[in-house]
Short mmCIF file of C-alpha atoms and ligand atoms in Angstrom, two decimals:
data_model
loop_
_atom_site.label_atom_id
_atom_site.label_comp_id
_atom_site.label_asym_id
_atom_site.label_seq_id
_atom_site.Cartn_x
_atom_site.Cartn_y
_atom_site.Cartn_z
CA MET A 1291 -14.22 -30.69 -16.26
CA GLY A 1292 -13.17 -31.53 -12.71
CA GLN A 1293 -12.31 -28.48 -10.69
CA MET A 1294 -9.57 -28.41 -8.07
CA ILE A 1295 -10.04 -26.51 -4.85
CA PRO A 1296 -6.97 -24.28 -4.45
CA ASP A 1297 -4.40 -25.21 -1.84
CA LEU A 1298 -3.92 -22.44 0.70
CA ALA A 1299 -0.50 -23.58 1.87
CA ALA A 1300 2.63 -22.39 0.10
CA THR A 1301 3.71 -25.97 -0.54
CA SER A 1302 1.65 -27.53 -3.26
CA ARG A 1303 -0.23 -30.68 -2.49
CA ALA A 1304 -2.77 -32.36 -4.72
CA SER A 1305 -6.30 -31.79 -3.54
CA THR A 1306 -8.52 -34.86 -3.71
CA THR A 1307 -11.91 -33.14 -3.73
CA LYS A 1308 -13.37 -33.17 -7.20
CA ILE A 1309 -16.69 -31.91 -8.42
CA LYS A 1310 -18.52 -34.61 -10.35
CA PRO A 1311 -20.00 -33.82 -13.78
CA ASN A 1312 -23.43 -33.47 -12.17
CA GLY A 1313 -22.03 -30.59 -10.06
CA ILE A 1314 -22.34 -32.45 -6.77
CA PRO A 1315 -19.02 -32.96 -4.98
CA ASN A 1316 -18.19 -36.57 -4.11
CA GLY A 1317 -19.65 -37.70 -0.83
CA ILE A 1318 -22.24 -34.94 -0.39
CA ASN A 1319 -25.48 -36.39 0.82
CA THR A 1320 -28.32 -36.04 -1.56
CA ALA A 1321 -31.85 -36.17 -0.20
CA GLY A 1322 -32.94 -39.55 1.08
CA LYS A 1323 -29.45 -41.02 1.37
CA LYS A 1324 -28.37 -42.41 4.71
CA CYS A 1325 -25.75 -40.27 6.50
CA GLN A 1326 -22.34 -41.74 5.79
CA HIS A 1327 -20.77 -40.30 8.96
CA ASP A 1328 -21.11 -41.59 12.54
CA PRO A 1329 -24.09 -39.56 13.82
CA THR A 1330 -22.84 -39.72 17.42
CA PHE A 1331 -19.29 -38.58 16.72
CA THR A 1332 -19.71 -34.83 17.35
CA GLN A 1333 -21.60 -35.52 20.58
CA LYS A 1334 -18.73 -37.75 21.73
CA VAL A 1335 -16.22 -34.94 21.25
CA ILE A 1336 -18.45 -32.48 23.07
CA ALA A 1337 -19.04 -34.91 25.93
CA ALA A 1338 -15.28 -35.29 26.51
CA THR A 1339 -15.26 -31.93 28.32
CA GLY A 1340 -14.71 -32.55 32.03
CA PRO A 1341 -16.66 -31.22 35.05
CA ASN A 1342 -13.85 -28.87 36.04
CA ALA A 1343 -13.53 -27.21 32.65
CA ASN A 1344 -13.22 -23.44 32.48
CA PRO A 1345 -16.89 -22.31 32.73
CA ARG A 1346 -16.93 -20.00 29.71
CA LEU A 1347 -15.13 -22.61 27.61
CA ALA A 1348 -17.53 -25.29 28.80
CA GLN A 1349 -20.35 -23.00 27.66
CA ILE A 1350 -19.02 -22.18 24.20
CA PHE A 1351 -16.95 -25.21 23.20
CA PRO A 1352 -19.93 -27.41 22.25
CA SER A 1353 -21.05 -24.76 19.77
CA LEU A 1354 -17.56 -24.38 18.35
CA VAL A 1355 -17.22 -28.13 17.84
CA ARG A 1356 -20.70 -28.43 16.33
CA HIS A 1357 -20.11 -25.65 13.80
CA LEU A 1358 -16.62 -26.88 12.98
CA HIS A 1359 -17.77 -30.45 12.42
CA ASP A 1360 -20.84 -29.38 10.47
CA PHE A 1361 -18.62 -27.23 8.27
CA ALA A 1362 -16.24 -30.12 7.58
CA ARG A 1363 -19.16 -32.45 6.75
CA GLU A 1364 -20.97 -29.84 4.66
CA VAL A 1365 -17.99 -29.20 2.38
CA ASN A 1366 -16.54 -32.73 2.56
CA LEU A 1367 -13.27 -31.36 3.84
CA THR A 1368 -10.40 -33.65 2.88
CA VAL A 1369 -7.24 -34.40 4.85
CA GLY A 1370 -5.25 -32.52 2.22
CA GLU A 1371 -7.38 -29.41 2.58
CA TRP A 1372 -7.41 -29.52 6.37
CA SER A 1373 -3.64 -29.96 6.35
CA ALA A 1374 -3.25 -26.98 4.03
CA ALA A 1375 -5.34 -24.93 6.48
CA VAL A 1376 -3.09 -26.01 9.37
CA ASP A 1377 -0.04 -24.94 7.37
CA PHE A 1378 -1.80 -21.68 6.58
CA LEU A 1379 -2.48 -20.91 10.24
CA ASN A 1380 1.09 -21.85 11.14
CA ASP A 1381 2.35 -19.50 8.42
CA CYS A 1382 0.24 -16.72 9.95
CA GLY A 1383 1.83 -17.36 13.34
CA LYS A 1384 5.36 -17.46 11.92
CA MET A 1385 4.81 -14.14 10.19
CA SER A 1386 3.54 -12.47 13.37
CA SER A 1387 5.71 -10.43 15.73
CA ASP A 1388 5.36 -7.32 17.87
CA ARG A 1389 5.37 -5.37 14.57
CA ARG A 1390 2.88 -7.42 12.64
CA ASN A 1391 -0.11 -9.59 13.52
CA GLU A 1392 -0.94 -11.77 10.53
CA THR A 1393 -3.47 -13.93 12.38
CA GLN A 1394 -5.41 -10.83 13.35
CA LEU A 1395 -5.22 -9.69 9.73
CA LEU A 1396 -6.69 -13.05 8.72
CA CYS A 1397 -9.57 -12.47 11.15
CA ASP A 1398 -10.01 -9.00 9.64
CA ILE A 1399 -10.47 -10.22 6.09
CA LEU A 1400 -12.90 -12.85 7.41
CA GLY A 1401 -14.91 -10.01 8.99
CA LEU A 1402 -14.42 -11.65 12.38
CA GLU A 1403 -12.77 -8.71 14.16
CA SER A 1404 -15.57 -6.40 12.98
CA LEU A 1405 -18.21 -8.91 14.07
CA VAL A 1406 -16.83 -9.39 17.58
CA ASP A 1407 -16.39 -5.63 17.88
CA GLU A 1408 -20.07 -5.21 17.01
CA ILE A 1409 -21.13 -7.92 19.48
CA THR A 1410 -18.95 -6.52 22.26
CA SER A 1411 -19.97 -2.89 21.78
CA LYS A 1412 -23.69 -3.76 21.68
CA GLN A 1413 -23.28 -5.79 24.86
CA LEU A 1414 -21.39 -3.10 26.75
CA ALA A 1415 -23.16 0.01 25.46
CA THR A 1416 -24.71 2.07 28.23
CA SER A 1417 -26.22 4.67 25.89
CA THR A 1418 -27.23 4.92 22.24
CA THR A 1419 -25.56 8.31 21.83
CA GLN A 1420 -22.01 7.13 22.41
CA THR A 1421 -19.60 7.16 19.47
CA PRO A 1422 -19.61 3.81 17.66
CA SER A 1423 -16.52 1.68 17.96
CA ALA A 1424 -14.45 0.21 15.16
CA ILE A 1425 -11.78 -2.45 15.15
CA LEU A 1426 -8.29 -1.93 16.52
CA GLY A 1427 -6.45 -3.44 13.57
CA PRO A 1428 -2.99 -4.98 13.70
CA PHE A 1429 -0.84 -1.81 13.80
CA TYR A 1430 -1.57 -0.27 17.19
CA ARG A 1431 1.38 0.50 19.45
CA SER A 1432 0.45 1.10 23.05
CA ASP A 1433 3.28 3.46 23.97
CA ALA A 1434 2.91 6.44 21.62
CA PRO A 1435 4.40 9.68 22.98
CA PHE A 1436 2.25 12.13 24.95
CA LEU A 1437 2.19 15.41 23.02
CA PRO A 1438 0.83 18.86 23.92
CA ASN A 1439 -2.46 19.91 22.33
CA GLY A 1440 -1.94 21.85 19.12
CA THR A 1441 1.23 19.98 18.13
CA SER A 1442 1.77 17.62 15.20
CA ILE A 1443 2.10 13.85 14.96
CA VAL A 1444 3.96 14.30 11.64
CA GLN A 1445 7.69 13.82 12.15
CA GLY A 1446 10.72 14.06 9.90
CA LEU A 1447 8.93 15.95 7.16
CA SER A 1448 11.49 17.41 4.74
CA PRO A 1449 11.75 17.82 0.96
CA SER A 1450 13.98 14.73 0.88
CA VAL A 1451 11.05 12.50 1.86
CA SER A 1452 9.32 10.97 -1.20
CA TRP A 1453 5.86 11.86 0.12
CA TYR A 1454 6.74 15.47 1.11
CA GLU A 1455 4.38 17.18 -1.38
CA LYS A 1456 1.52 14.85 -0.56
CA ALA A 1457 1.99 15.51 3.16
CA LEU A 1458 1.69 19.26 2.55
CA GLU A 1459 -1.41 18.79 0.39
CA ASP A 1460 -3.04 16.57 3.00
CA SER A 1461 -2.01 18.51 6.12
CA ALA A 1462 -4.99 18.60 8.47
CA PHE A 1463 -5.93 20.10 11.81
CA LEU A 1464 -8.04 17.79 13.98
CA SER A 1465 -9.90 19.08 16.98
CA GLY A 1466 -12.95 18.53 19.09
CA LYS A 1467 -14.11 17.48 22.51
CA VAL A 1468 -14.40 14.32 24.49
CA LEU A 1469 -17.84 14.22 26.06
CA SER A 1470 -19.81 12.04 28.39
CA THR A 1471 -23.18 10.73 27.15
CA ASP A 1472 -24.88 13.44 29.24
CA GLY A 1473 -23.04 16.05 27.13
CA LYS A 1474 -20.55 17.04 29.84
CA PRO A 1475 -16.96 17.61 28.66
CA ILE A 1476 -14.39 15.24 30.12
CA GLU A 1477 -11.14 16.72 31.34
CA ASN A 1478 -7.95 14.68 31.18
CA ALA A 1479 -9.31 12.15 28.69
CA VAL A 1480 -6.58 10.59 26.56
CA VAL A 1481 -6.92 10.67 22.76
CA ASP A 1482 -4.48 8.13 21.33
CA VAL A 1483 -4.26 8.59 17.55
CA TRP A 1484 -2.40 6.85 14.71
CA HIS A 1485 -2.47 6.66 10.91
CA THR A 1486 -0.26 5.78 7.95
CA ALA A 1487 2.19 7.99 6.06
CA PRO A 1488 1.08 9.20 2.61
CA ASN A 1489 2.87 6.15 1.19
CA GLY A 1490 0.21 4.01 2.90
CA LEU A 1491 2.61 2.50 5.43
CA TYR A 1492 2.46 2.59 9.20
CA GLU A 1493 5.71 3.65 10.81
CA GLN A 1494 6.62 0.11 11.91
CA GLN A 1495 6.14 -1.20 8.35
CA ASP A 1496 8.55 1.38 6.92
CA SER A 1497 12.22 1.61 7.90
CA ASP A 1498 12.43 5.10 6.34
CA GLN A 1499 10.08 6.60 8.93
CA PRO A 1500 11.13 7.82 12.37
CA GLU A 1501 10.08 5.75 15.37
CA MET A 1502 6.46 6.53 16.39
CA ASN A 1503 5.82 8.70 13.33
CA PHE A 1504 2.11 9.57 12.91
CA ARG A 1505 1.34 8.47 16.46
CA GLY A 1506 0.60 10.49 19.55
CA ARG A 1507 -1.45 10.76 22.71
CA PHE A 1508 -3.20 14.00 23.67
CA ARG A 1509 -4.88 14.90 26.95
CA THR A 1510 -8.08 16.95 26.91
CA ASP A 1511 -8.10 20.31 28.69
CA GLN A 1512 -10.64 21.59 31.24
CA GLN A 1513 -13.24 22.07 28.50
CA GLY A 1514 -12.66 18.53 27.27
CA ARG A 1515 -10.85 19.76 24.15
CA TYR A 1516 -8.13 18.06 22.14
CA ALA A 1517 -6.30 19.44 19.09
CA LEU A 1518 -3.54 18.20 16.85
CA TYR A 1519 -2.02 18.37 13.41
CA ALA A 1520 -2.07 15.20 11.31
CA LEU A 1521 -2.78 14.30 7.68
CA ARG A 1522 -5.88 13.50 5.71
CA PRO A 1523 -5.55 9.72 5.55
CA VAL A 1524 -4.87 7.93 2.28
CA PRO A 1525 -6.40 4.62 1.17
CA TYR A 1526 -3.98 1.77 1.54
CA PRO A 1527 -3.72 -1.93 0.74
CA ILE A 1528 -3.45 -4.15 3.81
CA PRO A 1529 -0.17 -6.06 3.67
CA ASP A 1530 -0.66 -8.74 1.02
CA ASP A 1531 2.81 -10.28 1.12
CA GLY A 1532 1.78 -13.02 3.58
CA PRO A 1533 -0.83 -15.74 4.02
CA ALA A 1534 -3.71 -13.27 4.41
CA GLY A 1535 -2.77 -11.68 1.08
CA ARG A 1536 -2.54 -15.10 -0.53
CA LEU A 1537 -6.06 -15.86 0.67
CA LEU A 1538 -7.35 -12.57 -0.76
CA GLY A 1539 -5.81 -13.55 -4.10
CA LEU A 1540 -7.43 -17.00 -4.06
CA LEU A 1541 -10.78 -15.35 -3.28
CA ASP A 1542 -10.34 -12.76 -6.07
CA ARG A 1543 -10.65 -9.95 -3.52
CA HIS A 1544 -8.93 -6.57 -3.37
CA PRO A 1545 -6.78 -5.62 -0.34
CA ASN A 1546 -7.80 -1.95 -0.02
CA ARG A 1547 -8.91 -0.11 3.07
CA PRO A 1548 -10.37 3.39 2.80
CA GLY A 1549 -8.19 6.12 4.32
CA HIS A 1550 -8.72 6.07 8.06
CA ILE A 1551 -7.44 7.53 11.30
CA HIS A 1552 -7.39 5.29 14.36
CA PHE A 1553 -8.33 6.48 17.82
CA ILE A 1554 -8.45 5.04 21.31
CA VAL A 1555 -10.20 7.49 23.59
CA SER A 1556 -10.11 6.76 27.31
CA ALA A 1557 -11.18 8.58 30.46
CA GLU A 1558 -11.74 7.70 34.07
CA GLY A 1559 -15.22 6.41 34.84
CA HIS A 1560 -15.89 5.81 31.13
CA ARG A 1561 -15.70 2.95 28.69
CA THR A 1562 -12.61 3.08 26.52
CA LEU A 1563 -13.55 3.73 22.90
CA THR A 1564 -11.55 2.14 20.08
CA THR A 1565 -12.62 3.60 16.78
CA GLN A 1566 -11.65 4.90 13.35
CA LEU A 1567 -12.71 7.89 11.26
CA TYR A 1568 -13.06 7.61 7.48
CA ASP A 1569 -12.76 10.24 4.78
CA SER A 1570 -16.14 10.52 3.00
CA ARG A 1571 -14.44 11.23 -0.33
CA ASP A 1572 -12.36 8.06 -0.26
CA ARG A 1573 -12.69 5.67 -3.21
CA TRP A 1574 -12.96 2.62 -0.90
CA VAL A 1575 -15.27 3.96 1.80
CA ASP A 1576 -18.07 1.61 0.68
CA ASP A 1577 -15.78 -1.32 -0.07
CA ASP A 1578 -13.43 -1.90 2.86
CA ALA A 1579 -11.32 -5.09 2.66
CA VAL A 1580 -11.87 -5.63 6.41
CA PHE A 1581 -15.55 -4.54 6.67
CA ALA A 1582 -14.99 -1.95 9.41
CA VAL A 1583 -16.72 1.22 8.11
CA LYS A 1584 -19.78 2.54 9.94
CA ASP A 1585 -21.81 5.51 8.64
CA GLU A 1586 -21.42 7.54 11.84
CA LEU A 1587 -17.63 7.35 11.47
CA VAL A 1588 -17.49 8.76 7.93
CA VAL A 1589 -16.38 12.39 8.10
CA ARG A 1590 -15.85 15.33 5.76
CA PHE A 1591 -12.59 17.24 5.91
CA GLU A 1592 -13.15 20.94 5.16
CA PRO A 1593 -10.62 23.39 3.65
CA ARG A 1594 -8.82 25.37 6.38
CA GLU A 1595 -8.16 29.08 5.92
CA GLY A 1596 -5.29 31.11 7.27
CA ASP A 1597 -3.24 28.34 8.84
CA PRO A 1598 0.15 27.62 7.27
CA GLY A 1599 0.19 24.34 9.22
CA ALA A 1600 -2.88 22.77 7.61
CA ARG A 1601 -4.88 22.85 4.37
CA TRP A 1602 -7.76 20.83 5.83
CA GLU A 1603 -9.60 20.67 9.09
CA LEU A 1604 -11.85 18.24 10.85
CA GLY A 1605 -13.91 18.81 13.97
CA TYR A 1606 -15.06 15.67 15.74
CA ASP A 1607 -16.41 15.08 19.24
CA PHE A 1608 -16.03 11.67 20.83
CA ILE A 1609 -18.82 10.61 23.17
CA LEU A 1610 -17.92 8.01 25.79
CA GLY A 1611 -20.35 5.83 27.69
CA ARG A 1612 -20.04 5.64 31.45
CA CYS A 1613 -18.76 2.49 33.12
C1 MBD B 2770 -5.29 -1.80 9.10
O1 MBD B 2770 -4.57 -0.67 8.99
C2 MBD B 2770 -6.39 -1.75 9.87
O2 MBD B 2770 -6.68 -0.59 10.45
C3 MBD B 2770 -7.18 -2.88 10.01
C4 MBD B 2770 -8.39 -2.80 10.84
C5 MBD B 2770 -6.85 -4.05 9.40
C6 MBD B 2770 -5.73 -4.11 8.62
C7 MBD B 2770 -4.95 -2.99 8.47
FE1 FE B 2771 -5.32 0.93 10.08
#
């Protein structure tokens, strides 16, 4: 039976690529056959770059074009499929706003944000002891409120909220130090932290949550310490109501991320660290839909005694590399 390649665009369009009964798609070169495409074509496109091109672009564009063309030739990409991909990217753009970044989410499920994070952090690392980075993700807001150490990022918690009981069960005290790679505590470092509500939604995805709920920035004291109340994070499905979700469906993939807390830790004279911490007991910690988990970032929350504000606690020190 001929097999149709699924159309990624919402509008249906007949795909023309069929697999022949011998399993070889039409047009694929089999050994010994003369190449059916103009062998100089890719070189022509690369050579069109002018002498005054942006230097970094001039350096990387040939590789981009080569890989893109090789991909199209390798899979015998049809006009219908390419056009569906254009529609798909346009749909991602149309769905994006200051509250949602669907194109970034697409990169996440492709593993691309994790890959460039890995490349960038390896390139910039000044020490092997610094805390590993993890991807930013599409739900960061840069203007979270500054809060005093020891206060809570949980707002509007009352029995009328559907996740009230869960929030009490998961209440957690987070504390630790921000250190330099030489072990010295850093005063006045900023720990910017955010996570979802127990319903798995970030504040900007959920009109029932107060503005900036589960977000805050904390400054370290003279000993480099930070402390706050938050929640043990819950696993959550990345938004699958848009093009990225449609792609996951077509790939027969799940949308789940393990429970995680995001951090951006910054301090003068040091490299800003964007990272996430993961709950070791989470069901999805070894199967993240966006491939962002690193072993060093998997943590164990411990029961907390004698604190009516938290049932769990987590101590974690962030180690920043110097600039
Ligand atoms: C998230 O919450 C997230 O942190 C990442 C990296 C991707 C999608 C959703
Ligand atoms: Fe997240």
